mmCIF file of C-alpha atoms and ligand atoms in Angstrom:
data_model
loop_
_atom_site.group_PDB
_atom_site.id
_atom_site.type_symbol
_atom_site.label_atom_id
_atom_site.label_comp_id
_atom_site.label_asym_id
_atom_site.label_seq_id
_atom_site.Cartn_x
_atom_site.Cartn_y
_atom_site.Cartn_z
ATOM 1 C CA MET B 1 11.922 29.162 5.804
ATOM 2 C CA LEU B 2 15.613 28.767 5.082
ATOM 3 C CA PHE B 3 16.944 28.064 1.605
ATOM 4 C CA LEU B 4 20.314 26.730 0.505
ATOM 5 C CA GLN B 5 21.792 30.206 0.024
ATOM 6 C CA ASN B 6 21.056 31.061 3.659
ATOM 7 C CA LEU B 7 23.428 28.479 5.127
ATOM 8 C CA ASP B 8 27.166 27.903 5.209
ATOM 9 C CA PHE B 9 27.702 24.249 4.418
ATOM 10 C CA GLU B 10 31.483 24.028 4.334
ATOM 11 C CA GLY B 11 32.778 20.986 6.184
ATOM 12 C CA LYS B 12 29.319 20.217 7.583
ATOM 13 C CA ASN B 13 27.500 16.907 7.431
ATOM 14 C CA ILE B 14 24.264 17.444 5.547
ATOM 15 C CA PHE B 15 21.350 15.016 5.529
ATOM 16 C CA VAL B 16 19.551 15.478 2.217
ATOM 17 C CA ARG B 17 16.099 13.918 1.913
ATOM 18 C CA VAL B 18 15.444 13.304 -1.771
ATOM 19 C CA ASP B 19 12.781 11.466 -3.728
ATOM 20 C CA PHE B 20 14.656 8.673 -5.504
ATOM 21 C CA ASN B 21 11.517 6.552 -5.634
ATOM 22 C CA VAL B 22 12.230 5.611 -9.253
ATOM 23 C CA PRO B 23 10.232 3.030 -11.224
ATOM 24 C CA LEU B 24 12.118 -0.287 -11.578
ATOM 25 C CA ASP B 25 11.564 -3.051 -14.113
ATOM 26 C CA GLU B 26 11.437 -6.746 -13.212
ATOM 27 C CA GLU B 27 15.226 -7.096 -13.310
ATOM 28 C CA GLY B 28 15.613 -4.103 -11.012
ATOM 29 C CA ASN B 29 16.756 -1.681 -13.726
ATOM 30 C CA ILE B 30 15.701 1.951 -13.474
ATOM 31 C CA ARG B 31 12.999 2.657 -16.062
ATOM 32 C CA ASP B 32 12.985 6.441 -15.601
ATOM 33 C CA ASP B 33 15.642 8.484 -13.818
ATOM 34 C CA THR B 34 13.829 11.857 -13.891
ATOM 35 C CA ARG B 35 13.680 11.940 -10.101
ATOM 36 C CA ILE B 36 17.411 11.367 -9.743
ATOM 37 C CA LYS B 37 18.168 14.144 -12.213
ATOM 38 C CA ALA B 38 15.740 16.469 -10.440
ATOM 39 C CA ALA B 39 17.775 16.309 -7.220
ATOM 40 C CA LEU B 40 21.147 16.960 -8.898
ATOM 41 C CA PRO B 41 21.131 20.790 -8.620
ATOM 42 C CA THR B 42 20.832 20.549 -4.827
ATOM 43 C CA ILE B 43 23.362 17.730 -4.477
ATOM 44 C CA ASN B 44 25.869 19.486 -6.732
ATOM 45 C CA TYR B 45 25.411 22.803 -4.947
ATOM 46 C CA LEU B 46 26.108 21.194 -1.574
ATOM 47 C CA LEU B 47 29.199 19.465 -2.970
ATOM 48 C CA GLU B 48 30.442 22.736 -4.482
ATOM 49 C CA GLN B 49 29.996 24.324 -1.056
ATOM 50 C CA LYS B 50 32.325 21.606 0.302
ATOM 51 C CA ALA B 51 29.619 19.908 2.339
ATOM 52 C CA LYS B 52 29.683 16.246 3.228
ATOM 53 C CA VAL B 53 26.508 14.918 1.682
ATOM 54 C CA ILE B 54 24.409 12.124 3.161
ATOM 55 C CA ILE B 55 21.486 11.262 0.884
ATOM 56 C CA ALA B 56 18.335 9.434 1.967
ATOM 57 C CA SER B 57 15.230 8.286 0.102
ATOM 58 C CA HIS B 58 12.478 5.746 0.128
ATOM 59 C CA LEU B 59 11.908 3.322 -2.743
ATOM 60 C CA GLY B 60 8.702 1.400 -3.364
ATOM 61 C CA ARG B 61 6.705 -0.061 -0.523
ATOM 62 C CA PRO B 62 8.857 -2.389 1.611
ATOM 63 C CA LYS B 63 6.344 -1.880 4.454
ATOM 64 C CA GLY B 64 8.912 -1.735 7.239
ATOM 65 C CA LYS B 65 10.907 -4.814 6.188
ATOM 66 C CA PHE B 66 14.383 -5.252 4.711
ATOM 67 C CA ILE B 67 13.547 -6.264 1.137
ATOM 68 C CA PRO B 68 16.671 -6.741 -1.041
ATOM 69 C CA ALA B 69 14.733 -6.078 -4.276
ATOM 70 C CA LEU B 70 13.956 -2.594 -2.955
ATOM 71 C CA SER B 71 17.554 -1.735 -2.075
ATOM 72 C CA LEU B 72 18.851 1.577 -3.398
ATOM 73 C CA LYS B 73 21.678 -0.292 -5.150
ATOM 74 C CA PRO B 74 20.454 0.559 -8.695
ATOM 75 C CA VAL B 75 20.332 4.224 -7.703
ATOM 76 C CA VAL B 76 24.001 4.204 -6.626
ATOM 77 C CA LYS B 77 25.037 3.178 -10.107
ATOM 78 C CA ARG B 78 22.908 5.799 -11.846
ATOM 79 C CA LEU B 79 23.846 8.605 -9.465
ATOM 80 C CA SER B 80 27.545 7.766 -9.985
ATOM 81 C CA GLU B 81 27.080 8.436 -13.685
ATOM 82 C CA PHE B 82 25.890 11.980 -12.951
ATOM 83 C CA ILE B 83 28.404 13.173 -10.339
ATOM 84 C CA PRO B 84 32.202 12.838 -10.198
ATOM 85 C CA GLN B 85 32.200 11.961 -6.498
ATOM 86 C CA GLU B 86 32.278 8.369 -5.329
ATOM 87 C CA VAL B 87 28.822 7.195 -4.226
ATOM 88 C CA ILE B 88 28.925 4.868 -1.222
ATOM 89 C CA LEU B 89 25.845 2.808 -0.405
ATOM 90 C CA ALA B 90 25.402 2.362 3.338
ATOM 91 C CA PRO B 91 24.404 -1.176 4.341
ATOM 92 C CA ASP B 92 21.590 0.221 6.477
ATOM 93 C CA VAL B 93 19.685 3.387 7.352
ATOM 94 C CA ILE B 94 20.764 3.751 10.979
ATOM 95 C CA GLY B 95 23.157 1.919 13.313
ATOM 96 C CA GLN B 96 26.855 1.719 14.215
ATOM 97 C CA GLU B 97 28.125 0.952 10.742
ATOM 98 C CA VAL B 98 26.248 3.893 9.252
ATOM 99 C CA ILE B 99 27.561 6.211 11.965
ATOM 100 C CA LYS B 100 31.083 5.105 11.136
ATOM 101 C CA LEU B 101 30.511 5.819 7.432
ATOM 102 C CA LYS B 102 29.079 9.246 8.251
ATOM 103 C CA LYS B 103 32.135 10.076 10.358
ATOM 104 C CA GLU B 104 34.624 8.915 7.748
ATOM 105 C CA LEU B 105 32.888 10.627 4.818
ATOM 106 C CA THR B 106 35.123 12.920 2.761
ATOM 107 C CA GLU B 107 34.294 15.734 0.352
ATOM 108 C CA ASN B 108 35.060 13.485 -2.619
ATOM 109 C CA GLN B 109 32.337 11.069 -1.666
ATOM 110 C CA VAL B 110 28.638 11.039 -1.034
ATOM 111 C CA LEU B 111 26.914 8.573 1.239
ATOM 112 C CA LEU B 112 23.582 7.098 0.175
ATOM 113 C CA LEU B 113 21.609 5.501 2.982
ATOM 114 C CA GLU B 114 19.505 2.413 2.366
ATOM 115 C CA ASN B 115 15.750 2.566 1.790
ATOM 116 C CA LEU B 116 14.209 4.617 4.615
ATOM 117 C CA ARG B 117 11.051 2.542 4.527
ATOM 118 C CA PHE B 118 12.920 -0.610 5.553
ATOM 119 C CA TYR B 119 11.985 0.726 8.995
ATOM 120 C CA PRO B 120 8.325 1.018 10.029
ATOM 121 C CA GLU B 121 9.429 3.935 12.225
ATOM 122 C CA GLU B 122 9.918 6.026 9.076
ATOM 123 C CA THR B 123 6.236 6.164 8.116
ATOM 124 C CA ALA B 124 5.246 6.357 11.804
ATOM 125 C CA ASN B 125 7.197 9.636 12.095
ATOM 126 C CA ASP B 126 8.919 8.058 15.091
ATOM 127 C CA SER B 127 11.045 10.535 17.018
ATOM 128 C CA THR B 128 13.642 8.030 18.271
ATOM 129 C CA PHE B 129 14.218 6.861 14.716
ATOM 130 C CA ALA B 130 14.449 10.484 13.559
ATOM 131 C CA GLN B 131 17.035 11.119 16.242
ATOM 132 C CA LEU B 132 19.075 8.183 14.972
ATOM 133 C CA LEU B 133 18.818 9.481 11.396
ATOM 134 C CA ALA B 134 20.146 12.815 12.662
ATOM 135 C CA GLN B 135 23.225 11.315 14.328
ATOM 136 C CA GLU B 136 26.436 12.854 12.960
ATOM 137 C CA VAL B 137 24.321 15.339 10.989
ATOM 138 C CA ASP B 138 24.671 19.119 11.222
ATOM 139 C CA TYR B 139 21.993 20.407 8.851
ATOM 140 C CA TYR B 140 18.970 18.907 7.161
ATOM 141 C CA VAL B 141 17.936 19.697 3.588
ATOM 142 C CA ASN B 142 14.574 18.633 2.197
ATOM 143 C CA ASP B 143 14.530 18.285 -1.580
ATOM 144 C CA ALA B 144 11.885 15.549 -1.716
ATOM 145 C CA PHE B 145 8.829 17.524 -2.769
ATOM 146 C CA GLY B 146 7.052 14.289 -3.708
ATOM 147 C CA ALA B 147 7.237 13.203 -0.051
ATOM 148 C CA CYS B 148 6.370 16.543 1.577
ATOM 149 C CA HIS B 149 2.724 15.580 2.082
ATOM 150 C CA ARG B 150 3.818 12.707 4.296
ATOM 151 C CA ALA B 151 4.435 13.245 7.992
ATOM 152 C CA HIS B 152 7.304 10.752 8.036
ATOM 153 C CA ALA B 153 10.415 10.680 10.222
ATOM 154 C CA SER B 154 12.821 11.777 7.467
ATOM 155 C CA VAL B 155 10.452 14.556 6.391
ATOM 156 C CA VAL B 156 9.047 15.932 9.646
ATOM 157 C CA ALA B 157 10.443 14.539 12.933
ATOM 158 C CA ILE B 158 14.094 14.776 11.859
ATOM 159 C CA THR B 159 13.937 18.591 11.771
ATOM 160 C CA GLN B 160 13.683 18.527 15.580
ATOM 161 C CA TYR B 161 17.118 16.921 15.910
ATOM 162 C CA VAL B 162 19.319 18.981 13.609
ATOM 163 C CA LYS B 163 20.783 22.448 14.091
ATOM 164 C CA LYS B 164 19.186 23.916 10.983
ATOM 165 C CA SER B 165 16.835 22.851 8.200
ATOM 166 C CA ALA B 166 16.447 24.235 4.706
ATOM 167 C CA ALA B 167 14.499 23.631 1.517
ATOM 168 C CA GLY B 168 16.463 22.379 -1.496
ATOM 169 C CA PHE B 169 16.157 23.880 -4.986
ATOM 170 C CA LEU B 170 13.478 21.473 -6.141
ATOM 171 C CA VAL B 171 11.270 22.059 -3.107
ATOM 172 C CA LYS B 172 11.761 25.814 -3.448
ATOM 173 C CA LYS B 173 10.758 25.772 -7.110
ATOM 174 C CA GLU B 174 7.632 23.739 -6.365
ATOM 175 C CA ILE B 175 6.592 26.047 -3.523
ATOM 176 C CA ASP B 176 7.250 29.154 -5.624
ATOM 177 C CA TYR B 177 5.031 28.021 -8.492
ATOM 178 C CA LEU B 178 2.266 26.397 -6.488
ATOM 179 C CA SER B 179 2.119 29.395 -4.130
ATOM 180 C CA LYS B 180 1.438 31.638 -7.105
ATOM 181 C CA ALA B 181 -1.616 29.545 -7.934
ATOM 182 C CA ILE B 182 -2.754 29.723 -4.310
ATOM 183 C CA HIS B 183 -1.930 33.219 -3.106
ATOM 184 C CA SER B 184 -1.559 35.528 -6.059
ATOM 185 C CA PRO B 185 -3.068 34.055 -9.214
ATOM 186 C CA GLN B 186 -3.389 36.439 -12.125
ATOM 187 C CA LYS B 187 -6.964 36.515 -13.363
ATOM 188 C CA PRO B 188 -8.720 34.965 -15.170
ATOM 189 C CA TYR B 189 -7.745 31.827 -13.287
ATOM 190 C CA THR B 190 -8.928 28.583 -14.878
ATOM 191 C CA ALA B 191 -8.636 25.118 -13.360
ATOM 192 C CA ILE B 192 -8.969 21.933 -15.395
ATOM 193 C CA LEU B 193 -9.993 18.853 -13.442
ATOM 194 C CA GLY B 194 -10.354 15.339 -14.750
ATOM 195 C CA GLY B 195 -9.361 11.803 -13.918
ATOM 196 C CA VAL B 196 -11.464 9.144 -12.354
ATOM 197 C CA LYS B 197 -12.704 10.026 -8.922
ATOM 198 C CA VAL B 198 -14.458 13.070 -7.569
ATOM 199 C CA SER B 199 -13.872 11.669 -4.086
ATOM 200 C CA ASP B 200 -10.065 11.873 -4.496
ATOM 201 C CA LYS B 201 -10.250 15.531 -5.395
ATOM 202 C CA ILE B 202 -12.917 17.008 -3.101
ATOM 203 C CA PRO B 203 -10.585 19.220 -1.014
ATOM 204 C CA VAL B 204 -8.887 20.388 -4.224
ATOM 205 C CA ILE B 205 -12.198 21.314 -5.856
ATOM 206 C CA GLU B 206 -13.409 23.037 -2.670
ATOM 207 C CA ASN B 207 -10.350 25.247 -2.431
ATOM 208 C CA LEU B 208 -10.262 25.971 -6.168
ATOM 209 C CA LEU B 209 -13.904 27.097 -6.001
ATOM 210 C CA LYS B 210 -12.739 29.957 -3.772
ATOM 211 C CA LYS B 211 -9.953 31.074 -6.102
ATOM 212 C CA THR B 212 -10.786 30.392 -9.730
ATOM 213 C CA ASP B 213 -12.982 32.082 -12.312
ATOM 214 C CA ALA B 214 -13.657 28.896 -14.252
ATOM 215 C CA ILE B 215 -13.381 25.165 -13.622
ATOM 216 C CA LEU B 216 -13.395 22.873 -16.658
ATOM 217 C CA ILE B 217 -14.370 19.302 -15.849
ATOM 218 C CA GLY B 218 -13.418 16.265 -17.924
ATOM 219 C CA GLY B 219 -12.583 12.609 -17.407
ATOM 220 C CA ALA B 220 -14.829 10.090 -15.705
ATOM 221 C CA MET B 221 -15.384 12.603 -12.923
ATOM 222 C CA ALA B 222 -17.761 14.533 -15.206
ATOM 223 C CA TYR B 223 -20.296 11.704 -15.173
ATOM 224 C CA THR B 224 -20.843 11.855 -11.435
ATOM 225 C CA PHE B 225 -21.673 15.557 -11.898
ATOM 226 C CA PHE B 226 -24.003 14.765 -14.821
ATOM 227 C CA LYS B 227 -25.756 12.079 -12.795
ATOM 228 C CA ALA B 228 -26.176 14.609 -9.980
ATOM 229 C CA GLN B 229 -28.145 16.741 -12.459
ATOM 230 C CA GLY B 230 -30.334 13.817 -13.393
ATOM 231 C CA PHE B 231 -28.795 12.887 -16.763
ATOM 232 C CA GLU B 232 -28.503 9.300 -17.943
ATOM 233 C CA VAL B 233 -24.835 8.532 -18.620
ATOM 234 C CA GLY B 234 -24.987 4.944 -19.909
ATOM 235 C CA ARG B 235 -22.201 2.769 -18.544
ATOM 236 C CA SER B 236 -19.873 5.692 -17.775
ATOM 237 C CA LEU B 237 -18.032 5.489 -14.463
ATOM 238 C CA VAL B 238 -20.120 7.128 -11.748
ATOM 239 C CA GLU B 239 -19.427 7.295 -8.043
ATOM 240 C CA GLU B 240 -22.952 6.595 -6.863
ATOM 241 C CA ASP B 241 -22.167 7.469 -3.252
ATOM 242 C CA LYS B 242 -20.764 10.852 -4.254
ATOM 243 C CA ILE B 243 -23.761 12.113 -6.220
ATOM 244 C CA ASP B 244 -25.105 14.197 -3.328
ATOM 245 C CA LEU B 245 -21.696 15.696 -2.812
ATOM 246 C CA ALA B 246 -21.409 16.485 -6.517
ATOM 247 C CA ARG B 247 -24.740 18.331 -6.311
ATOM 248 C CA LEU B 248 -23.417 20.296 -3.344
ATOM 249 C CA LEU B 249 -20.278 21.250 -5.254
ATOM 250 C CA LEU B 250 -22.390 22.417 -8.214
ATOM 251 C CA ASP B 251 -24.376 24.657 -5.836
ATOM 252 C CA ARG B 252 -21.193 25.971 -4.301
ATOM 253 C CA ALA B 253 -19.862 26.851 -7.745
ATOM 254 C CA GLN B 254 -22.986 28.909 -8.350
ATOM 255 C CA GLU B 255 -22.657 30.700 -5.008
ATOM 256 C CA GLU B 256 -19.009 31.465 -5.685
ATOM 257 C CA LYS B 257 -19.888 32.588 -9.227
ATOM 258 C CA VAL B 258 -17.389 30.173 -10.711
ATOM 259 C CA ASN B 259 -18.024 29.156 -14.306
ATOM 260 C CA PHE B 260 -18.216 25.411 -13.655
ATOM 261 C CA LEU B 261 -18.294 23.633 -17.012
ATOM 262 C CA LEU B 262 -19.059 20.026 -17.898
ATOM 263 C CA PRO B 263 -18.375 18.474 -21.323
ATOM 264 C CA SER B 264 -20.866 19.338 -24.079
ATOM 265 C CA ASP B 265 -20.017 16.243 -26.122
ATOM 266 C CA HIS B 266 -18.477 12.847 -25.474
ATOM 267 C CA ILE B 267 -16.460 10.100 -27.095
ATOM 268 C CA VAL B 268 -18.266 6.923 -26.075
ATOM 269 C CA ALA B 269 -17.470 3.250 -26.649
ATOM 270 C CA ALA B 270 -18.282 -0.183 -25.266
ATOM 271 C CA GLY B 271 -15.214 -0.207 -23.046
ATOM 272 C CA ALA B 272 -11.807 1.252 -22.350
ATOM 273 C CA ASP B 273 -9.888 -0.991 -24.725
ATOM 274 C CA PRO B 274 -7.922 -0.203 -27.887
ATOM 275 C CA GLY B 275 -10.245 -2.202 -30.129
ATOM 276 C CA ALA B 276 -13.460 -0.509 -28.987
ATOM 277 C CA GLU B 277 -15.182 1.530 -31.676
ATOM 278 C CA PRO B 278 -15.534 5.200 -30.669
ATOM 279 C CA LYS B 279 -18.649 7.300 -31.326
ATOM 280 C CA THR B 280 -19.221 10.991 -30.733
ATOM 281 C CA VAL B 281 -22.446 12.006 -28.979
ATOM 282 C CA ASP B 282 -23.617 15.431 -27.878
ATOM 283 C CA SER B 283 -26.873 14.828 -26.051
ATOM 284 C CA PHE B 284 -28.361 12.796 -23.235
ATOM 285 C CA PRO B 285 -29.209 10.084 -22.556
ATOM 286 C CA LEU B 286 -25.881 8.522 -23.519
ATOM 287 C CA PRO B 287 -26.399 5.095 -25.171
ATOM 288 C CA SER B 288 -27.161 2.718 -22.327
ATOM 289 C CA ASP B 289 -24.561 0.128 -23.397
ATOM 290 C CA LEU B 290 -21.694 2.600 -23.913
ATOM 291 C CA MET B 291 -19.459 4.650 -21.657
ATOM 292 C CA GLY B 292 -17.951 8.119 -21.925
ATOM 293 C CA LEU B 293 -14.185 7.765 -22.367
ATOM 294 C CA ASP B 294 -13.057 11.181 -23.616
ATOM 295 C CA ILE B 295 -14.338 14.711 -24.146
ATOM 296 C CA GLY B 296 -15.583 15.445 -27.654
ATOM 297 C CA PRO B 297 -14.469 18.089 -30.210
ATOM 298 C CA LYS B 298 -17.094 20.702 -29.208
ATOM 299 C CA THR B 299 -15.914 20.511 -25.607
ATOM 300 C CA VAL B 300 -12.307 20.803 -26.738
ATOM 301 C CA GLU B 301 -13.174 23.938 -28.670
ATOM 302 C CA LYS B 302 -15.086 25.550 -25.826
ATOM 303 C CA TYR B 303 -12.459 24.709 -23.203
ATOM 304 C CA SER B 304 -9.612 25.828 -25.488
ATOM 305 C CA ASP B 305 -11.329 29.154 -25.956
ATOM 306 C CA ILE B 306 -11.471 29.758 -22.204
ATOM 307 C CA LEU B 307 -7.876 28.588 -21.770
ATOM 308 C CA ALA B 308 -6.678 30.997 -24.451
ATOM 309 C CA ARG B 309 -7.872 33.908 -22.297
ATOM 310 C CA ALA B 310 -6.634 32.564 -18.938
ATOM 311 C CA ARG B 311 -3.686 34.134 -17.095
ATOM 312 C CA THR B 312 -3.303 31.311 -14.588
ATOM 313 C CA ILE B 313 -4.054 27.633 -15.245
ATOM 314 C CA PHE B 314 -3.932 24.714 -12.844
ATOM 315 C CA TRP B 315 -4.516 21.285 -14.341
ATOM 316 C CA ASN B 316 -5.052 17.954 -12.648
ATOM 317 C CA GLY B 317 -6.526 14.826 -14.176
ATOM 318 C CA PRO B 318 -6.668 13.703 -17.836
ATOM 319 C CA MET B 319 -9.781 14.477 -19.904
ATOM 320 C CA GLY B 320 -10.156 10.858 -20.985
ATOM 321 C CA VAL B 321 -8.485 7.467 -21.061
ATOM 322 C CA TYR B 322 -5.319 9.051 -22.471
ATOM 323 C CA GLU B 323 -3.387 5.766 -22.224
ATOM 324 C CA ILE B 324 -5.367 4.467 -25.232
ATOM 325 C CA ASP B 325 -4.845 6.448 -28.457
ATOM 326 C CA THR B 326 -8.519 6.337 -29.441
ATOM 327 C CA PHE B 327 -9.446 8.183 -26.247
ATOM 328 C CA SER B 328 -6.395 10.426 -25.898
ATOM 329 C CA GLN B 329 -7.366 13.245 -28.282
ATOM 330 C CA GLY B 330 -9.260 15.363 -25.727
ATOM 331 C CA THR B 331 -6.357 15.339 -23.292
ATOM 332 C CA LYS B 332 -3.859 16.014 -26.077
ATOM 333 C CA LYS B 333 -5.832 18.972 -27.451
ATOM 334 C CA ILE B 334 -6.309 20.448 -23.990
ATOM 335 C CA ALA B 335 -2.570 20.044 -23.341
ATOM 336 C CA GLU B 336 -1.944 21.986 -26.549
ATOM 337 C CA ALA B 337 -4.400 24.702 -25.509
ATOM 338 C CA VAL B 338 -2.629 25.042 -22.153
ATOM 339 C CA ALA B 339 0.760 25.133 -23.866
ATOM 340 C CA ASN B 340 -0.355 27.769 -26.355
ATOM 341 C CA SER B 341 -1.884 30.048 -23.736
ATOM 342 C CA GLU B 342 -0.116 33.057 -22.278
ATOM 343 C CA ALA B 343 -0.986 31.862 -18.779
ATOM 344 C CA LEU B 344 1.267 30.732 -15.990
ATOM 345 C CA SER B 345 0.449 27.031 -16.298
ATOM 346 C CA ILE B 346 0.897 24.391 -13.636
ATOM 347 C CA VAL B 347 0.253 20.682 -14.078
ATOM 348 C CA GLY B 348 0.139 18.327 -11.092
ATOM 349 C CA GLY B 349 -0.787 14.656 -10.673
ATOM 350 C CA GLY B 350 0.948 11.464 -11.744
ATOM 351 C CA ASP B 351 -1.225 10.683 -14.767
ATOM 352 C CA SER B 352 -1.671 14.328 -15.720
ATOM 353 C CA VAL B 353 2.078 14.815 -15.918
ATOM 354 C CA ALA B 354 2.475 11.607 -17.937
ATOM 355 C CA ALA B 355 -0.285 12.805 -20.279
ATOM 356 C CA VAL B 356 1.426 16.163 -20.814
ATOM 357 C CA TYR B 357 4.725 14.473 -21.672
ATOM 358 C CA LYS B 358 2.874 12.124 -24.016
ATOM 359 C CA SER B 359 1.299 15.114 -25.744
ATOM 360 C CA GLY B 360 4.748 16.489 -26.543
ATOM 361 C CA VAL B 361 4.130 20.018 -25.275
ATOM 362 C CA SER B 362 5.799 19.703 -21.878
ATOM 363 C CA ASP B 363 8.405 22.381 -22.603
ATOM 364 C CA LYS B 364 5.655 24.969 -23.050
ATOM 365 C CA ILE B 365 4.119 24.396 -19.620
ATOM 366 C CA SER B 366 5.391 26.801 -16.923
ATOM 367 C CA HIS B 367 5.635 24.197 -14.199
ATOM 368 C CA ILE B 368 5.214 20.430 -14.185
ATOM 369 C CA SER B 369 5.101 19.300 -10.596
ATOM 370 C CA THR B 370 7.326 16.411 -9.559
ATOM 371 C CA GLY B 371 4.975 15.484 -6.736
ATOM 372 C CA GLY B 372 1.598 14.040 -7.690
ATOM 373 C CA GLY B 373 -0.068 13.709 -4.304
ATOM 374 C CA ALA B 374 1.999 16.518 -2.808
ATOM 375 C CA SER B 375 0.981 19.098 -5.413
ATOM 376 C CA LEU B 376 -2.708 18.256 -5.017
ATOM 377 C CA GLU B 377 -2.521 18.404 -1.256
ATOM 378 C CA PHE B 378 -0.706 21.721 -1.440
ATOM 379 C CA ILE B 379 -3.403 23.168 -3.718
ATOM 380 C CA ALA B 380 -6.073 21.849 -1.337
ATOM 381 C CA ASN B 381 -4.554 22.733 2.054
ATOM 382 C CA GLU B 382 -2.133 25.496 1.054
ATOM 383 C CA THR B 383 0.606 23.827 3.086
ATOM 384 C CA LEU B 384 2.208 20.412 3.617
ATOM 385 C CA PRO B 385 3.578 18.654 6.710
ATOM 386 C CA GLY B 386 7.104 18.695 5.250
ATOM 387 C CA ILE B 387 6.898 22.429 4.501
ATOM 388 C CA GLU B 388 5.491 23.148 7.965
ATOM 389 C CA ALA B 389 8.390 21.258 9.531
ATOM 390 C CA LEU B 390 10.876 23.449 7.653
ATOM 391 C CA THR B 391 9.188 26.653 8.819
ATOM 392 C CA GLU B 392 8.382 25.623 12.411
ATOM 393 C CA LYS B 393 12.023 25.656 13.436
ATOM 394 C CA GLU B 394 12.570 29.258 12.356
ATOM 395 C CA LYS B 395 9.727 30.623 14.471
HETATM 396 P P1 ADP V 401 -3.737 12.092 -11.713
HETATM 397 O O1 ADP V 401 -2.858 10.895 -11.474
HETATM 398 O O2 ADP V 401 -3.142 13.062 -12.677
HETATM 399 O O3 ADP V 401 -4.190 12.744 -10.434
HETATM 400 P P2 ADP V 401 -6.095 10.446 -11.922
HETATM 401 O O4 ADP V 401 -5.308 9.299 -11.352
HETATM 402 O O5 ADP V 401 -7.139 11.058 -11.090
HETATM 403 O O6 ADP V 401 -5.086 11.578 -12.445
HETATM 404 O O7 ADP V 401 -6.810 9.980 -13.270
HETATM 405 C C1 ADP V 401 -6.134 9.344 -14.305
HETATM 406 C C2 ADP V 401 -6.921 8.194 -14.871
HETATM 407 O O8 ADP V 401 -8.224 8.586 -15.238
HETATM 408 C C3 ADP V 401 -6.290 7.637 -16.122
HETATM 409 O O9 ADP V 401 -5.878 6.308 -15.873
HETATM 410 C C4 ADP V 401 -7.416 7.697 -17.169
HETATM 411 O O10 ADP V 401 -7.465 6.562 -17.991
HETATM 412 C C5 ADP V 401 -8.637 7.757 -16.299
HETATM 413 N N1 ADP V 401 -9.800 8.348 -16.983
HETATM 414 C C6 ADP V 401 -9.926 9.577 -17.497
HETATM 415 N N2 ADP V 401 -11.125 9.746 -18.075
HETATM 416 C C7 ADP V 401 -11.789 8.593 -17.934
HETATM 417 C C8 ADP V 401 -13.089 8.126 -18.336
HETATM 418 N N3 ADP V 401 -13.936 8.918 -18.983
HETATM 419 N N4 ADP V 401 -13.431 6.852 -17.997
HETATM 420 C C9 ADP V 401 -12.573 6.067 -17.325
HETATM 421 N N5 ADP V 401 -11.356 6.433 -16.925
HETATM 422 C C10 ADP V 401 -10.949 7.682 -17.234
HETATM 423 MG MG1 MG V 402 -3.266 8.881 -11.016
#
């Protein structure tokens, strides 16, 4: 795979795929510009190398239609505040006018294309569309880690129509960290898995079973595993159709000699709302009218103990309903245990990352992935379509 340092960008037109899929409020203001900031090192490097920079991203889900509310206009304004160059918003993604803008681009400007997903060809990984994206482009740079698990035209097909392709700084950093957890984890290696659905995370669990020494389960997911062992879990969320699979995974853990742990106590309440009165229980059956909404203090202690000795930690999925203070303690305490460990620690997943920031220990985590789905898919499959596309070309 090529990286930015491997190419000479001077005077070249560079198509940079970034992830500027920022959250917008009702008036179309950017609520969080983390993703814009994350792409700045690559954009600035290319500009310093005297490249002509053409930036492209998707935003929201326009589903192949030109939706003005999902224009990248708000991004132009914010990006302009971060770089001295003039940011020009193209009126479209492809077409004559865009070609003209690409040709006339100077080193004191950057060109931002409109929302890639205004075209259904983008998500279809259409090769004609990719070819049009690559018009007047010399090299392609992928710095959109959050989109690397998608085989889309601006992520995969486009690499066929440019002279060279390289990974940007953000993509490189993500691959470097996540690869450590896949290929060369220091032992003991502990994974923490939580969140709602077992079904979402099956490939992740299966691959982690081959690599880890311990897997600590929390969140609603735990109750499907408890049910699989015949315990009564009250009104806790259970995926009834995944109980057999959960049993299979428990057997696999035993075969692989992985210490597969479920919570030893629970914070239960009538429902996941701020007014619900929490109770701590440490035995089954759980009260039939209540549901498990967080891990209890005994579980926190046990898990923290294991985390303190870990050398590698991968975490996906909150331990409870962290959005509500009453049920956020388990997740917060586990975040602290991860932060205080000596381990190389990696957190991936949209809610998991939000939970870590909420816990206030984010600066003590080795790597917080910018790609929720992408990081999980990378842990599960050990590669991503967007990463494959960058390597393919060099073969
Ligand atoms: P990520 O986005 O990090 O992959 P998930 O989306 O799988 O994580 O899970 C996050 C969600 O899981 C949160 O909205 C949280 O409220 C919910 N959750 C965690 N534990 C429970 C529980 N015991 N009962 C219900 N929901 C839970
Ligand atoms: Mg989520």
